[in-house]
PDB file of C-alpha atoms in Angstrom:
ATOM      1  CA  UNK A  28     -18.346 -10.410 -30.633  1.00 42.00           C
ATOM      2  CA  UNK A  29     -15.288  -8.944 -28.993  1.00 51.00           C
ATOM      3  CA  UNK A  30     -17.681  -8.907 -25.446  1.00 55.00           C
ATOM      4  CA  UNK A  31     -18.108 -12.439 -26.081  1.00 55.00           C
ATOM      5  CA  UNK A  32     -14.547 -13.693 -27.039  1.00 71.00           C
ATOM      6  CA  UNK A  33     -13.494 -11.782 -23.501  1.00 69.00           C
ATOM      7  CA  UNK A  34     -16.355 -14.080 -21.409  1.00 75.00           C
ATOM      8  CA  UNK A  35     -14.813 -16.710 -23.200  1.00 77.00           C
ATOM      9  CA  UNK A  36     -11.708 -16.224 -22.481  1.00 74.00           C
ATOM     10  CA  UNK A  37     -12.936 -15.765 -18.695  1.00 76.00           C
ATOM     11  CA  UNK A  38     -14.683 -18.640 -18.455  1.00 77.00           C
ATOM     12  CA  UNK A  39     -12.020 -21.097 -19.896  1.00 77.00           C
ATOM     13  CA  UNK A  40      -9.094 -19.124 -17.461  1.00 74.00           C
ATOM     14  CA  UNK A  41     -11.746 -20.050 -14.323  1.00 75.00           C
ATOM     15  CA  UNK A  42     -11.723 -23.820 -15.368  1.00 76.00           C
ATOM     16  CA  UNK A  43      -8.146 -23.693 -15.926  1.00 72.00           C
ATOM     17  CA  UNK A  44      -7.786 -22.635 -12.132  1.00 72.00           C
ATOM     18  CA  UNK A  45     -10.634 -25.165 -11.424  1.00 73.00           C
ATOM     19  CA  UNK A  46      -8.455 -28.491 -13.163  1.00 69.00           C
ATOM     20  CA  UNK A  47      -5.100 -27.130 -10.975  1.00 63.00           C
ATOM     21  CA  UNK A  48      -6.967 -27.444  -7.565  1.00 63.00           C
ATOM     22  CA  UNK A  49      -6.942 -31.627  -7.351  1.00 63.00           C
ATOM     23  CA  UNK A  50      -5.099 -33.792  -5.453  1.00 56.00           C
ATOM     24  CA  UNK A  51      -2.098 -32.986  -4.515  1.00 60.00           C
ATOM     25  CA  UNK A  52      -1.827 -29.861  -6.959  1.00 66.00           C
ATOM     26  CA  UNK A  53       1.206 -28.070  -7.976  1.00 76.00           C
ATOM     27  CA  UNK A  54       1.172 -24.645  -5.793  1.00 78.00           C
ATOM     28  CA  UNK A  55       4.053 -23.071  -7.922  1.00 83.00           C
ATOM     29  CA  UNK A  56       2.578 -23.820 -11.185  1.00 83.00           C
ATOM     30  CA  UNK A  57      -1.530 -22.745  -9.751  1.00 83.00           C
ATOM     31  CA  UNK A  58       0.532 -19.143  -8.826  1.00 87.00           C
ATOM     32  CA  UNK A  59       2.063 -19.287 -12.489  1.00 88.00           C
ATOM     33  CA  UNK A  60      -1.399 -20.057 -13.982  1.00 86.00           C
ATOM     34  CA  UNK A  61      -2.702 -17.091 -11.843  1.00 88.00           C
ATOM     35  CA  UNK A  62      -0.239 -14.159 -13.177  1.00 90.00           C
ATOM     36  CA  UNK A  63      -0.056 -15.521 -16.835  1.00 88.00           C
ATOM     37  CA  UNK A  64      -3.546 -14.946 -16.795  1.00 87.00           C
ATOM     38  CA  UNK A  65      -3.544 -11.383 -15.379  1.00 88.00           C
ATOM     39  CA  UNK A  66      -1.031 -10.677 -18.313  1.00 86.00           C
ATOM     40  CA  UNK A  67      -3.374 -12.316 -20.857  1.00 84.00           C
ATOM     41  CA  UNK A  68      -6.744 -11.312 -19.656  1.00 86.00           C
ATOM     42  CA  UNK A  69      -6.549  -8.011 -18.134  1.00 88.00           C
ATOM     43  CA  UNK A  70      -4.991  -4.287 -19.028  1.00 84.00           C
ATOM     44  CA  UNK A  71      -1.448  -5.198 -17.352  1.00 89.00           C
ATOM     45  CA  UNK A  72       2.103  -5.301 -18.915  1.00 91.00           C
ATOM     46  CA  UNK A  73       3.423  -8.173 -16.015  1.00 91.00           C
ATOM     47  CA  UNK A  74       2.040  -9.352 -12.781  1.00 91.00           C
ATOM     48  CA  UNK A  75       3.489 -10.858  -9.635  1.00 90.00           C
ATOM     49  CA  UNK A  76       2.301 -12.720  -6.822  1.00 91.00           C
ATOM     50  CA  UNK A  77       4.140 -12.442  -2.954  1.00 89.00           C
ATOM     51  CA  UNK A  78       3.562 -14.386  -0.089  1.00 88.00           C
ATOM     52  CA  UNK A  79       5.386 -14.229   2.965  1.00 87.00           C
ATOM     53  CA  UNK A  80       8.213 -17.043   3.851  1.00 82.00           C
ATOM     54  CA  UNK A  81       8.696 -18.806   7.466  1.00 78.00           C
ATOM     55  CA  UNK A  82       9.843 -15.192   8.838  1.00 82.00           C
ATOM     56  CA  UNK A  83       7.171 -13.518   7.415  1.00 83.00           C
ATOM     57  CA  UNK A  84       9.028 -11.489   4.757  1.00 84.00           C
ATOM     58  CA  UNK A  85       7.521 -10.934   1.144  1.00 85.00           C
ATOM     59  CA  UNK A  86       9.185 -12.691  -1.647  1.00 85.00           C
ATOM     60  CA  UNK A  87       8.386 -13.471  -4.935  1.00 86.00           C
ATOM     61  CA  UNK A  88       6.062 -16.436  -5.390  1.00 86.00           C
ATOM     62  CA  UNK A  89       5.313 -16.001  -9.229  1.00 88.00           C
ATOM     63  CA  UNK A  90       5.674 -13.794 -11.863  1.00 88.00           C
ATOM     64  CA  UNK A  91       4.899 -13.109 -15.570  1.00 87.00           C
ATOM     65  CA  UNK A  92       7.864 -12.071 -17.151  1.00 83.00           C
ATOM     66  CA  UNK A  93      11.577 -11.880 -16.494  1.00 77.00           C
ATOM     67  CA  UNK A  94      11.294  -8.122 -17.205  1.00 72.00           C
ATOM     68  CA  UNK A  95      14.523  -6.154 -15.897  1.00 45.00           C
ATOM     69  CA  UNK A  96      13.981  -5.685 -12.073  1.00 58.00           C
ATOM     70  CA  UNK A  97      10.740  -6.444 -11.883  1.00 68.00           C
ATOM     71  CA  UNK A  98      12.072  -9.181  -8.633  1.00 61.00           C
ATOM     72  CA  UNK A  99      13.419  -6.574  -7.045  1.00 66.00           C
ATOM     73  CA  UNK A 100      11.053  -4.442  -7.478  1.00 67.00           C
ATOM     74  CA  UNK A 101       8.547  -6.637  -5.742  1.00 69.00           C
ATOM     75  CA  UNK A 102      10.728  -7.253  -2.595  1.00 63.00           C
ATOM     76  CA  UNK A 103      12.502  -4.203  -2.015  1.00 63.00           C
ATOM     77  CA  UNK A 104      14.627  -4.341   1.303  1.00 72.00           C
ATOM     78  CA  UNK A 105      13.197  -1.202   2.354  1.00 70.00           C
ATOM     79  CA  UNK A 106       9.623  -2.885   2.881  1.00 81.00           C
ATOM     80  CA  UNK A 107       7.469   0.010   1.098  1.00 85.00           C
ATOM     81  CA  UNK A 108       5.435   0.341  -2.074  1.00 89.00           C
ATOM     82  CA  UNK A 109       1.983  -0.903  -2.868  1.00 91.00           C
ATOM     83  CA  UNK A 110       2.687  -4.475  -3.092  1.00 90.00           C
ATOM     84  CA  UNK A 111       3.777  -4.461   0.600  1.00 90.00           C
ATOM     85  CA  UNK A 112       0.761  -2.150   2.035  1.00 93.00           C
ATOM     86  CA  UNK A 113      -1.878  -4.876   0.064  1.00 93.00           C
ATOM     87  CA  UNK A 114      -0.037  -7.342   2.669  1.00 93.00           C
ATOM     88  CA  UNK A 115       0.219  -5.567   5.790  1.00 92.00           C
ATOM     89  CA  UNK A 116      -3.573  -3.863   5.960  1.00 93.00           C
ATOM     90  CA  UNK A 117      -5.365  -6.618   3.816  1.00 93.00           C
ATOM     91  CA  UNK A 118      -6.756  -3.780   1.980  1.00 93.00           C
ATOM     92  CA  UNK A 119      -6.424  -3.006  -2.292  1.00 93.00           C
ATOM     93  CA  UNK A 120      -4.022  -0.471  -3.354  1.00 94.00           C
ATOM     94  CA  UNK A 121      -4.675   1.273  -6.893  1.00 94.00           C
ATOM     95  CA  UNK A 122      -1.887   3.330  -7.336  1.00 94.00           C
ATOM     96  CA  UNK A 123      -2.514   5.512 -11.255  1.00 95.00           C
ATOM     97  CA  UNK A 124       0.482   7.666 -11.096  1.00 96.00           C
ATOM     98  CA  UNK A 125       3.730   5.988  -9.691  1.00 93.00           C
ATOM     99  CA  UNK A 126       5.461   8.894 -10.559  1.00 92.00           C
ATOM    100  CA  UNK A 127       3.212  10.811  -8.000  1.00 94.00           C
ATOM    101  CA  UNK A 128       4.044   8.422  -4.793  1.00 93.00           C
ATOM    102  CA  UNK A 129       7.907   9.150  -4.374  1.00 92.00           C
ATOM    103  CA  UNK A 130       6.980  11.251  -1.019  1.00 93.00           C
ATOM    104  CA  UNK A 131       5.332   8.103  -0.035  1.00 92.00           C
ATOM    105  CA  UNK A 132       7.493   5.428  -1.611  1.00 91.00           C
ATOM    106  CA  UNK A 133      10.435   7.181  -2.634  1.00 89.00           C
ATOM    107  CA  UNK A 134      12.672   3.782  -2.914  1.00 86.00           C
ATOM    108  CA  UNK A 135       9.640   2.182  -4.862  1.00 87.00           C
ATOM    109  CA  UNK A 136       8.655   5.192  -7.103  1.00 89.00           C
ATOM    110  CA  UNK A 137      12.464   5.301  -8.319  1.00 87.00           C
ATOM    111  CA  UNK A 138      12.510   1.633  -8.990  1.00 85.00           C
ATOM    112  CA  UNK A 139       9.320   1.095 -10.868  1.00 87.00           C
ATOM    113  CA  UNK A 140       9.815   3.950 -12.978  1.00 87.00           C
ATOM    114  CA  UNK A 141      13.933   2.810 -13.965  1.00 85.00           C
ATOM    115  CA  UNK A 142      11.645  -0.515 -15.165  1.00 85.00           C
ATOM    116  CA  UNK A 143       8.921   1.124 -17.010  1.00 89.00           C
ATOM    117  CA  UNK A 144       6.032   0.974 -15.282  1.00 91.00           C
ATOM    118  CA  UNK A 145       3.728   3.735 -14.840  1.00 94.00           C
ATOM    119  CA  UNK A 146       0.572   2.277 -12.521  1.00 94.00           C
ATOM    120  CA  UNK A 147      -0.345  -0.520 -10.549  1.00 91.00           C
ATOM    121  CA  UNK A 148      -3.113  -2.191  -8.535  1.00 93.00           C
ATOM    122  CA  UNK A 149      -2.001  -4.348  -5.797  1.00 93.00           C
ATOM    123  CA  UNK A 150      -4.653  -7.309  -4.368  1.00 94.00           C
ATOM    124  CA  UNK A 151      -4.138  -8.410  -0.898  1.00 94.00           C
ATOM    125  CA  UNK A 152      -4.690 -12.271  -1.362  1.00 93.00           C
ATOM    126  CA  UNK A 153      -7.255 -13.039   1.883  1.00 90.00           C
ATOM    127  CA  UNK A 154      -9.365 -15.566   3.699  1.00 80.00           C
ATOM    128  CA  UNK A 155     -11.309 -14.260   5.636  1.00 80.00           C
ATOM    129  CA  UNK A 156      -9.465 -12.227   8.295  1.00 81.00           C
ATOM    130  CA  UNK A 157      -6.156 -13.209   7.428  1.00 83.00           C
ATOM    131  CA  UNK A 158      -4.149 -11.943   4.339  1.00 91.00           C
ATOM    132  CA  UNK A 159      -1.997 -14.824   2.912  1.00 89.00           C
ATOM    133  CA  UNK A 160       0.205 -12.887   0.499  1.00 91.00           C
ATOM    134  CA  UNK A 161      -1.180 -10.389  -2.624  1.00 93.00           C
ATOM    135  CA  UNK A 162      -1.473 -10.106  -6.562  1.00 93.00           C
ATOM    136  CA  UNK A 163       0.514  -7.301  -7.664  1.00 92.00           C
ATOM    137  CA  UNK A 164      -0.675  -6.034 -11.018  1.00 93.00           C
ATOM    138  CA  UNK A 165       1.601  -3.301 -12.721  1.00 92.00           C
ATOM    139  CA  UNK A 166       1.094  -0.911 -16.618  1.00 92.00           C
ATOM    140  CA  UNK A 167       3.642   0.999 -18.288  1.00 92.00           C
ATOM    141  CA  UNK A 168       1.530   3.668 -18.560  1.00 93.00           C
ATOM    142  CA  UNK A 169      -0.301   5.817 -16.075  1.00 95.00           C
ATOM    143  CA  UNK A 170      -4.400   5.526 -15.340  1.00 92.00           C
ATOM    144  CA  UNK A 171      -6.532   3.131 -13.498  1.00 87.00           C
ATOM    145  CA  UNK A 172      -8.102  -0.501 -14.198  1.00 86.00           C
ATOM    146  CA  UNK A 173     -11.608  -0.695 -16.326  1.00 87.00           C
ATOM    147  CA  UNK A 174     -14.023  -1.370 -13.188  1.00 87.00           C
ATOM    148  CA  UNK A 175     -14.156  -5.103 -15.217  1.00 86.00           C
ATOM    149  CA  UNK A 176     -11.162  -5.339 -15.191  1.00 87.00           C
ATOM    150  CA  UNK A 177     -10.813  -4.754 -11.237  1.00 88.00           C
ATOM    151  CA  UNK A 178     -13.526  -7.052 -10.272  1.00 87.00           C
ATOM    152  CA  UNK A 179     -11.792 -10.069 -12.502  1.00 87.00           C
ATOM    153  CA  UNK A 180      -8.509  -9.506 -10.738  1.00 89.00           C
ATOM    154  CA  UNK A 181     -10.580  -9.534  -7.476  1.00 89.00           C
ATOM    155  CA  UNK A 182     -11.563 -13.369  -8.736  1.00 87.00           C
ATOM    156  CA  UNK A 183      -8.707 -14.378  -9.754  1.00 88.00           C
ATOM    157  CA  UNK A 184      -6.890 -13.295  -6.620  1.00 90.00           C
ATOM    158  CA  UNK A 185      -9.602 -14.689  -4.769  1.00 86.00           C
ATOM    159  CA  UNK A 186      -8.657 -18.251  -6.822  1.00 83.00           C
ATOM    160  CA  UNK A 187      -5.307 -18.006  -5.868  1.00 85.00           C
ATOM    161  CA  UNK A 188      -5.715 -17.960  -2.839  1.00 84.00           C
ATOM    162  CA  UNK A 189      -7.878 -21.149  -2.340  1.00 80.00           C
ATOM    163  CA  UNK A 190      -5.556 -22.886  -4.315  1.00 79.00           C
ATOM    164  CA  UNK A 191      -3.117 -21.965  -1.933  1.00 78.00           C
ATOM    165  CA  UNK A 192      -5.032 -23.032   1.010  1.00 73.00           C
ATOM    166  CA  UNK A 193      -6.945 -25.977  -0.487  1.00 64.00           C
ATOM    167  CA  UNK A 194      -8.717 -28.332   2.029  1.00 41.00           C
ATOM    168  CA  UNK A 195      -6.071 -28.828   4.621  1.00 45.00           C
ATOM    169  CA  UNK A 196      -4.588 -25.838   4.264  1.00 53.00           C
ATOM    170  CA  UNK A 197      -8.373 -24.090   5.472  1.00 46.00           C
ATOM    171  CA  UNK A 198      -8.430 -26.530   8.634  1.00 49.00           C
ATOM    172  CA  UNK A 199      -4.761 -26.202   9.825  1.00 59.00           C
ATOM    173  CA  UNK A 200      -2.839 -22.874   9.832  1.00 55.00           C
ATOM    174  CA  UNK A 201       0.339 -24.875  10.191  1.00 59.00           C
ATOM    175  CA  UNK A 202      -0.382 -26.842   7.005  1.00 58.00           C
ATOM    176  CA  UNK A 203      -0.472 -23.608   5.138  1.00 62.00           C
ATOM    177  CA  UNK A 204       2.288 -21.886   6.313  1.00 68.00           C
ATOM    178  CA  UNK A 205       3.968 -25.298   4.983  1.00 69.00           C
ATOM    179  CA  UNK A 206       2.182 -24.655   1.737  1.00 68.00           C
ATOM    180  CA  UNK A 207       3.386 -21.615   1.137  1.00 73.00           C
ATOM    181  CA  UNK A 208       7.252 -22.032   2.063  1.00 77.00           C
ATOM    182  CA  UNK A 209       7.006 -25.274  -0.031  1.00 75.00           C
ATOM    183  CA  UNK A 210       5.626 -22.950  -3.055  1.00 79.00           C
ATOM    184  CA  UNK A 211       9.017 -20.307  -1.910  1.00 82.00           C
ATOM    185  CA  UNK A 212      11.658 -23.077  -1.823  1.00 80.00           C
ATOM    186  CA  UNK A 213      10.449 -24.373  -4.775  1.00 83.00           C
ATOM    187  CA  UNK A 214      10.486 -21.345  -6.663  1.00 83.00           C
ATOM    188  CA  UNK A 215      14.193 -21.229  -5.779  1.00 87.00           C
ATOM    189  CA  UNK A 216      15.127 -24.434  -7.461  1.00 90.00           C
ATOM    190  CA  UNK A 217      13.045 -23.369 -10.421  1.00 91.00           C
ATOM    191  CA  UNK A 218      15.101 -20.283 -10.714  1.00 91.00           C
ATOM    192  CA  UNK A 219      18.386 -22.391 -10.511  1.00 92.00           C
ATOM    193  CA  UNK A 220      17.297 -25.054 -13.473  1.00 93.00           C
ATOM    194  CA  UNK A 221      15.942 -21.575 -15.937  1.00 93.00           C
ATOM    195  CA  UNK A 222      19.462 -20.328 -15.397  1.00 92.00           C
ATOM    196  CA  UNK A 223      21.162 -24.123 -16.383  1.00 93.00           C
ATOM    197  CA  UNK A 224      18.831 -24.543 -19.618  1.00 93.00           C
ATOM    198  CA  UNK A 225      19.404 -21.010 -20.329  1.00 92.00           C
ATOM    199  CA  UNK A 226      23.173 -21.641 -20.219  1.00 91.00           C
ATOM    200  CA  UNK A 227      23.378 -25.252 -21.858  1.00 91.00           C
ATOM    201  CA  UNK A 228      20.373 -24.384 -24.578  1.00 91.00           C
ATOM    202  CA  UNK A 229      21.543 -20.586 -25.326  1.00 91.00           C
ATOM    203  CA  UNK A 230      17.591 -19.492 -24.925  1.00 92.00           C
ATOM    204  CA  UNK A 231      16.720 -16.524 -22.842  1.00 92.00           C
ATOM    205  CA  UNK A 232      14.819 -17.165 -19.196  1.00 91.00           C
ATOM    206  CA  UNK A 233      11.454 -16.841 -20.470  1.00 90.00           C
ATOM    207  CA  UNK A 234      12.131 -19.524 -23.295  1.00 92.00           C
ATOM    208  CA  UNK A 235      13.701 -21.332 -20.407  1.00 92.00           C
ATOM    209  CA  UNK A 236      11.410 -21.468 -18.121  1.00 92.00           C
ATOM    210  CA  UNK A 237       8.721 -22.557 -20.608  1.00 92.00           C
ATOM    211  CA  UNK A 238      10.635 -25.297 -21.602  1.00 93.00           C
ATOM    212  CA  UNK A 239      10.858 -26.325 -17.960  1.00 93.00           C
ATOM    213  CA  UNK A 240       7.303 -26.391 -17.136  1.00 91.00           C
ATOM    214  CA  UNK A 241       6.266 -28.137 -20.870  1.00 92.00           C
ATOM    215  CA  UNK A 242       9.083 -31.291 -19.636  1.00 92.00           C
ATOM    216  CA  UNK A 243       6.850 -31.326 -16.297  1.00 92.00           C
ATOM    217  CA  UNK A 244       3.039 -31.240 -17.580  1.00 90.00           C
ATOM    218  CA  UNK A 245       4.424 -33.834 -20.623  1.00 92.00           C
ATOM    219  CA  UNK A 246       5.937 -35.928 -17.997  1.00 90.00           C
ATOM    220  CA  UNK A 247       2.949 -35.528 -15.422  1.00 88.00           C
ATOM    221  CA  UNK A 248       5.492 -34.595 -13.058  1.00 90.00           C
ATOM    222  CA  UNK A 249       5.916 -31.758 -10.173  1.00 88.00           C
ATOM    223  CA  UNK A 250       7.628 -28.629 -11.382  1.00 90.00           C
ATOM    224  CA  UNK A 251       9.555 -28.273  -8.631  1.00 88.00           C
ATOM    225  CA  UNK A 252      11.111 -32.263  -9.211  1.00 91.00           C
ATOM    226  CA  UNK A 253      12.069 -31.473 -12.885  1.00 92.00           C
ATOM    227  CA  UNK A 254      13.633 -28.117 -11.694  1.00 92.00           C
ATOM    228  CA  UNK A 255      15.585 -30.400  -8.978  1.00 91.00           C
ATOM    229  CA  UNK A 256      16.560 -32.837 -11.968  1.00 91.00           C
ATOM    230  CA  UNK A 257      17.875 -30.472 -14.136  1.00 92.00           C
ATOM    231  CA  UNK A 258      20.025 -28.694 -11.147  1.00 91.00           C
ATOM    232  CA  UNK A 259      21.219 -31.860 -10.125  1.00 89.00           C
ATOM    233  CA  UNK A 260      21.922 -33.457 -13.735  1.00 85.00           C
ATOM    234  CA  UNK A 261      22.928 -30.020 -16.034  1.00 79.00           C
ATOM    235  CA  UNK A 262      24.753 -32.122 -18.434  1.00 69.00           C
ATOM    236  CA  UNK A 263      21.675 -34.226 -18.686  1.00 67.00           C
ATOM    237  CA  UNK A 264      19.766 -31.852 -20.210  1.00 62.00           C
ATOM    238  CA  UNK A 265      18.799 -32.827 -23.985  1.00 53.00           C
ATOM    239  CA  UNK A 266      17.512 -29.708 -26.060  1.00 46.00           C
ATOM    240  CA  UNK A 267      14.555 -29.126 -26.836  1.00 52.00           C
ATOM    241  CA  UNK A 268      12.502 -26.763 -29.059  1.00 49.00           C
ATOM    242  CA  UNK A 269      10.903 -23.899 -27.390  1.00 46.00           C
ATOM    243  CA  UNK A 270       6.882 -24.655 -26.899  1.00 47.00           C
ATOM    244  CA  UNK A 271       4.709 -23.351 -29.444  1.00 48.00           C
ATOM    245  CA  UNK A 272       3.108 -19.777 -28.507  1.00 43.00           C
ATOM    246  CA  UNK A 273      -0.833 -19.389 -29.406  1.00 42.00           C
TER     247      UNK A 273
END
């Protein structure tokens, strides 16, 4: 039974990937989609997805939780740690002792271990040839991914990624570079409007954010726009309850 409520789950996370990539999609809330599911599905306390901006530096596309420092940790100035080699080579990284990689990654091992976590496994997000960004997974304790586990977060990195590209996106290497700066500056407004109905709703960033995407998927309308409505009208903002959890 358990065996079968996991396919289940699997096969209902797949079609939710499958009902983002339409029309002109929302990128931002396809990479939110992506590491929620990672959280929910597989053996991993939070996940994160980078992709590389207009200058080609890593920042933070999506990520599950507002857990302390888990932004930094993902796009620390010094330009090491798992997350970063899954970029530059295109190839995984499983790392099942972060404690163990501070000759390696000294900046990275101190940082992930001041926010708890103990492993990761870091996807390099690729077409082909060319690495568009990667799925960083990470666990509070030490050990490696089941080898189900691994080959799920293989598909849904592999999803993310042709959401990211989409039709265009596969035919013109401009058009995706647009996509994914769209999906960075985006994710900057977003940030601005959880910190305004955090504020004007006393909720905490997680509540905040939920409430955020709920008004856009009730409303039918980009996440990015409502972000840019709240910024832009603060003392607009009506409260609202926090959305339901399952």
């Amino acid at each position: 039974m358990r065996a079968q409520s996991k396919e289940r789950q699997l096969a209902e996370a797949f079609v939710t990937l499958a009902d983002t990539m339409v029309d002109e999609y929302d990128v931002v809330d396809l990479l939110q989609t992506v590491v929620e599911l990672c959280s929910s599905l597989l053996d991993a306390t939070d996940a994160g997805i980078l992709l590389p901006n207009s200058a080609g530096d890593l920042e933070v596309a999506a990520s599950s939780s507002e857990r302390s420092r888990l932004i930094g940790l993902l796009q620390l100035g010094e330009g090491e740690g798992p997350c970063v080699d899954a970029f530059r080579t295109g190839e995984l990284v499983t790392v099942d002792n972060i404690a163990g990689t501070y000759a390696r990654w000294p900046s990275f091992a101190v940082a992930a271990s001041e926010s708890g976590y103990a492993s990761m496994h870091a996807i390099p997000l690729r077409l082909r040839k060319e690495t568009i960004g990667s799925l960083n997974l990470f666990r509070d304790r030490t050990g490696g991914f089941s080898a189900d586990d691994a080959v799920t977060a293989r598909a849904l990195a592999d999803g993310a990624t042709i959401g990211i590209l989409h039709e265009r996106s596969l035919r013109e290497s401009d058009i995706a570079r647009s996509q994914l700066q769209h999906a960075l500056d985006s994710r900057v407004i977003i940030e601005q409007a959880k910190g305004v109905i955090a504020h004007t709703q006393n909720v905490d960033m997680d509540t905040a954010f939920q409430l955020i995407r709920a008004r856009a998927r009730n409303s039918r309308t980009r996440l990015s726009e409502v972000a840019r409505d709240i910024v832009e009208h603060p003392f607009d903002t009506a409260a609202e309850p926090p959305p339901s959890r399952p």
